[in-house]
Amino acid sequence: MAVLGQLGFMVAFLAAGVAAGSLGLLTERRTEVLTSLVFTVALPALIFRSTYDRPLREIISPALLGGFWAVTALTVVLGWLVHRRLESTGRRSVSVVQSYHSNMGFLGLPLVAATMGSDATAVASVILGIGAVTQAPVTVFLLVRINGSDAALLGECKKVVMNPVLVALAAGIAASVLSLSVPETVVRALGLPAELALPVALLCIGATLDTDLPLSDVQETVSVVGLKVLWMPALAWLVYSSLSVGATALGATVVMFGAPTAVSTYVYTTELGGDTAFASLNVFISTVVSVGTLSVLVWLFA
């Protein structure tokens, strides 16, 4: 029943975001403000609260890091092989990056926090941090390389370093390692924005989705969505099971990898070249399909 309730919650807020965007209630400017609040306040609050009092050895391990990079690298390679024959470089670049670049921040981490408990949230926070310093630079590199874009890769990577998610994760780990005493009033104050991360993120995702679907492209997007929401979590399950990580870490990582294609890939496509309409379609379909696939994953691991 808890999983069904979470499924209904996700569908309701996602649909509300789509409706609010269509009706003009969530304008582009308002959506940008909410997205900024999630990115700079809610997610950092959630990450810090889940890591500041956790022993480092419980949330970071060579297996966790190695497994993440193995799953990501294998998916990048498979995405390249599957989509290499697409004639359009713009569509090929989008297909490759959207096969692995996950919406771990706006959907994965809040979902883990809402359904799997504090221990899993701490692990998911680390996964999100690893993802931020790994997936974004790889995506920028591939879009620039495939599309021949004239962009400064170093400049894009510098933006990653200042990511509020990474700052919050570093602060939480520092507090854990140094055994810093965080006032209870601060912890309580961070509670509300942390709890709002998932519903507000779903509203923003819904409001930014382009529902004017070019149906002729749906067949081509199936392979992208299949790699993202089916192959990637299945591969994560296989890889992390072979690495003998604990049940909590296994569940958190599989759910994080099961997140749909990140909305940020559409932004990167707009800035660095690529088929923007196709990118929007992939984001929309992968997000809708992931509501069902993530619910199954949560049911299996929660």
C-alpha positions as CSV (number, residue, x, y, z in Angstrom):
1,M,0.0,0.0,0.0
2,A,2.9,2.4,0.8
3,V,4.3,1.9,-2.7
4,L,0.9,2.5,-4.3
5,G,0.5,5.6,-2.3
6,Q,3.9,6.8,-3.4
7,L,3.0,6.0,-7.0
8,G,-0.2,8.0,-6.7
9,F,1.8,10.9,-5.1
10,M,4.3,11.0,-7.9
11,V,1.6,10.8,-10.7
12,A,-0.5,13.5,-9.0
13,F,2.3,16.1,-8.6
14,L,3.7,15.3,-12.0
15,A,0.3,15.8,-13.6
16,A,-0.3,18.9,-11.5
17,G,3.0,20.3,-12.9
18,V,1.9,19.6,-16.5
19,A,-1.5,21.1,-15.9
20,A,0.0,24.2,-14.2
21,G,2.4,24.7,-17.0
22,S,-0.3,24.3,-19.7
23,L,-2.7,26.7,-18.0
24,G,0.0,29.3,-17.4
25,L,0.0,29.0,-13.6
26,L,3.6,27.9,-13.6
27,T,5.1,30.3,-16.1
28,E,8.7,29.8,-17.3
29,R,9.8,32.4,-14.8
30,R,8.0,30.9,-11.8
31,T,9.2,27.4,-12.8
32,E,12.8,28.7,-12.9
33,V,12.4,30.2,-9.4
34,L,11.0,26.9,-8.0
35,T,13.7,24.9,-9.7
36,S,16.4,27.2,-8.3
37,L,14.9,26.8,-4.8
38,V,15.0,23.0,-5.1
39,F,18.5,23.0,-6.5
40,T,20.0,25.5,-4.1
41,V,17.9,25.0,-0.9
42,A,15.8,21.8,-0.8
43,L,18.3,19.3,-2.2
44,P,21.3,20.6,-0.2
45,A,19.2,20.5,3.0
46,L,18.2,16.9,2.3
47,I,21.8,15.9,1.6
48,F,23.3,17.6,4.6
49,R,20.7,16.2,7.0
50,S,21.3,12.7,5.7
51,T,25.1,12.7,5.9
52,Y,26.3,15.0,8.7
53,D,25.9,12.4,11.5
54,R,26.8,9.2,9.5
55,P,30.1,7.4,9.9
56,L,31.9,7.9,6.6
57,R,32.6,4.1,6.2
58,E,28.8,3.5,6.1
59,I,28.1,5.7,3.1
60,I,31.3,5.7,1.0
61,S,33.3,2.6,-0.2
62,P,35.5,1.6,-3.1
63,A,32.6,-0.7,-4.2
64,L,30.2,2.2,-4.3
65,L,32.5,4.4,-6.4
66,G,33.7,1.7,-8.7
67,G,30.2,0.3,-9.3
68,F,28.9,3.8,-10.2
69,W,31.7,4.4,-12.8
70,A,31.3,0.8,-14.2
71,V,27.5,1.2,-14.7
72,T,27.9,4.6,-16.2
73,A,30.8,3.6,-18.5
74,L,29.1,0.5,-19.8
75,T,25.9,2.4,-20.5
76,V,27.8,5.1,-22.4
77,V,29.4,2.5,-24.5
78,L,26.2,0.6,-25.2
79,G,24.4,3.9,-25.9
80,W,27.0,4.7,-28.5
81,L,26.8,1.3,-30.1
82,V,23.0,1.3,-30.2
83,H,22.7,4.8,-31.7
84,R,25.8,5.0,-33.8
85,R,23.9,4.5,-37.1
86,L,21.6,7.5,-36.6
87,E,22.4,9.8,-39.6
88,S,21.7,13.0,-37.7
89,T,24.6,14.0,-35.5
90,G,22.2,16.1,-33.4
91,R,19.9,13.2,-32.7
92,R,22.8,10.7,-32.2
93,S,24.4,12.9,-29.6
94,V,21.1,13.4,-27.7
95,S,20.4,9.7,-27.8
96,V,23.8,8.7,-26.3
97,V,23.8,11.2,-23.5
98,Q,20.1,10.7,-22.6
99,S,20.7,7.0,-22.3
100,Y,22.8,7.4,-19.1
101,H,22.4,10.9,-17.7
102,S,20.0,10.4,-14.8
103,N,17.7,12.8,-13.0
104,M,19.2,11.7,-9.7
105,G,18.8,15.1,-8.0
106,F,15.3,16.2,-8.8
107,L,13.7,12.7,-8.6
108,G,16.1,9.9,-7.5
109,L,17.3,11.3,-4.2
110,P,14.0,12.7,-3.0
111,L,12.3,9.5,-3.9
112,V,14.8,7.4,-1.9
113,A,14.4,9.8,1.0
114,A,10.6,9.5,0.9
115,T,10.5,5.7,0.7
116,M,13.7,4.0,1.9
117,G,14.8,5.6,5.1
118,S,17.7,7.7,6.3
119,D,20.5,5.2,5.8
120,A,19.5,4.8,2.1
121,T,19.2,8.5,1.7
122,A,22.8,9.0,2.9
123,V,24.1,6.5,0.3
124,A,21.9,8.1,-2.4
125,S,23.4,11.5,-1.5
126,V,26.8,10.2,-2.2
127,I,25.7,8.7,-5.4
128,L,24.2,12.0,-6.4
129,G,27.5,13.7,-5.7
130,I,29.4,11.2,-7.7
131,G,26.9,11.6,-10.5
132,A,27.3,15.4,-10.5
133,V,31.0,15.3,-11.0
134,T,30.8,12.4,-13.5
135,Q,27.8,12.7,-15.7
136,A,27.7,16.4,-16.4
137,P,31.3,16.6,-17.7
138,V,30.8,13.5,-19.8
139,T,27.6,14.9,-21.3
140,V,29.3,18.2,-22.1
141,F,32.2,16.4,-23.7
142,L,30.1,14.1,-25.8
143,L,27.8,16.9,-27.1
144,V,30.8,19.0,-28.0
145,R,32.6,16.1,-29.6
146,I,29.7,14.7,-31.6
147,N,28.1,18.0,-32.7
148,G,31.4,19.9,-33.2
149,S,30.2,22.6,-30.9
150,D,32.4,25.6,-30.1
151,A,32.2,25.4,-26.3
152,A,34.7,25.7,-23.4
153,L,34.7,22.3,-21.7
154,L,36.8,23.6,-18.8
155,G,34.3,26.4,-18.2
156,E,31.4,24.0,-18.1
157,C,33.3,21.7,-15.7
158,K,34.1,24.7,-13.3
159,K,30.3,25.1,-12.9
160,V,30.1,21.5,-11.7
161,V,32.6,22.2,-8.9
162,M,30.4,25.0,-7.5
163,N,27.3,22.8,-7.6
164,P,25.2,23.4,-4.4
165,V,24.7,19.6,-4.2
166,L,28.4,19.0,-4.0
167,V,28.9,21.8,-1.5
168,A,26.2,20.3,0.8
169,L,27.7,16.8,0.4
170,A,31.2,18.1,1.3
171,A,29.8,19.9,4.3
172,G,27.9,16.8,5.5
173,I,31.0,14.6,5.1
174,A,33.2,17.2,6.8
175,A,30.8,17.3,9.8
176,S,30.8,13.5,9.9
177,V,34.6,13.1,9.7
178,L,35.3,15.9,12.2
179,S,32.4,14.9,14.5
180,L,31.1,18.4,14.5
181,S,28.1,19.1,16.7
182,V,25.3,20.6,14.6
183,P,22.7,22.4,16.6
184,E,19.3,20.7,16.7
185,T,17.6,23.9,15.7
186,V,19.6,23.9,12.5
187,V,18.7,20.3,11.8
188,R,15.0,21.0,12.4
189,A,15.1,24.1,10.2
190,L,16.5,22.0,7.3
191,G,13.7,19.5,7.7
192,L,10.9,21.4,5.9
193,P,12.9,22.2,2.7
194,A,14.2,18.7,2.7
195,E,10.7,17.2,2.8
196,L,9.5,19.6,0.0
197,A,12.3,18.4,-2.4
198,L,10.3,15.7,-4.1
199,P,6.8,17.4,-4.5
200,V,8.3,20.7,-5.7
201,A,10.7,18.9,-8.1
202,L,7.9,16.9,-9.6
203,L,5.9,20.1,-10.2
204,C,8.9,21.6,-11.9
205,I,9.5,18.6,-14.0
206,G,5.9,18.5,-15.1
207,A,5.8,22.2,-15.9
208,T,8.9,22.0,-18.1
209,L,7.8,18.9,-20.1
210,D,6.9,19.4,-23.7
211,T,3.7,17.4,-24.2
212,D,3.4,18.4,-27.9
213,L,4.9,15.0,-29.0
214,P,6.1,14.4,-32.5
215,L,4.6,10.9,-32.8
216,S,6.8,10.0,-35.7
217,D,9.8,10.1,-33.4
218,V,8.4,7.9,-30.7
219,Q,9.8,4.7,-32.2
220,E,13.4,6.2,-32.1
221,T,13.0,7.3,-28.5
222,V,12.1,3.7,-27.3
223,S,15.8,2.7,-27.4
224,V,16.8,5.7,-25.3
225,V,14.1,5.2,-22.7
226,G,14.8,1.5,-22.6
227,L,18.5,2.0,-21.9
228,K,17.7,4.7,-19.2
229,V,14.9,3.2,-17.1
230,L,15.3,-0.5,-17.8
231,W,18.9,-1.4,-18.7
232,M,20.6,1.0,-16.3
233,P,18.9,-0.1,-13.1
234,A,19.2,-3.7,-14.1
235,L,22.9,-3.3,-14.8
236,A,23.3,-1.5,-11.5
237,W,21.6,-4.4,-9.7
238,L,23.9,-6.9,-11.4
239,V,27.1,-4.9,-10.8
240,Y,26.5,-4.0,-7.2
241,S,25.2,-7.5,-6.3
242,S,28.5,-8.8,-7.6
243,L,30.4,-6.3,-5.5
244,S,28.6,-7.6,-2.4
245,V,27.4,-4.3,-1.1
246,G,24.9,-4.2,1.7
247,A,21.1,-4.4,1.0
248,T,20.6,-0.7,1.8
249,A,23.3,0.5,-0.5
250,L,22.1,-1.9,-3.2
251,G,18.5,-0.7,-3.1
252,A,19.5,3.0,-3.0
253,T,21.9,2.7,-6.0
254,V,19.5,0.7,-8.1
255,V,16.7,3.3,-7.5
256,M,19.0,6.2,-8.3
257,F,20.1,4.6,-11.5
258,G,16.5,3.9,-12.4
259,A,15.7,7.7,-12.4
260,P,14.6,9.0,-15.8
261,T,16.6,11.2,-18.2
262,A,17.7,14.4,-16.5
263,V,15.9,17.6,-17.6
264,S,19.3,19.3,-17.7
265,T,20.2,17.2,-20.8
266,Y,17.6,19.4,-22.7
267,V,19.4,22.5,-21.4
268,Y,22.8,21.1,-22.4
269,T,21.4,20.2,-25.8
270,T,20.1,23.7,-26.3
271,E,23.5,25.2,-25.4
272,L,25.9,22.7,-27.0
273,G,24.0,21.5,-30.1
274,G,21.7,18.6,-30.7
275,D,18.1,17.9,-31.6
276,T,16.2,19.8,-28.9
277,A,12.7,18.6,-29.9
278,F,13.9,15.0,-29.7
279,A,15.6,15.7,-26.3
280,S,12.4,17.1,-24.9
281,L,10.5,14.0,-26.1
282,N,12.9,11.7,-24.4
283,V,12.7,13.6,-21.2
284,F,8.9,13.5,-21.2
285,I,8.6,9.8,-22.1
286,S,11.3,8.6,-19.8
287,T,9.8,10.5,-16.9
288,V,6.3,9.1,-17.5
289,V,7.6,5.6,-17.9
290,S,9.8,5.8,-14.8
291,V,6.8,6.5,-12.6
292,G,5.9,2.8,-13.1
293,T,9.5,1.4,-13.2
294,L,10.6,3.3,-10.1
295,S,7.5,2.2,-8.3
296,V,8.5,-1.4,-9.0
297,L,12.1,-0.8,-7.8
298,V,10.9,0.8,-4.6
299,W,8.5,-2.1,-4.0
300,L,11.4,-4.5,-4.5
301,F,13.9,-2.7,-2.3
302,A,12.1,-0.6,0.2
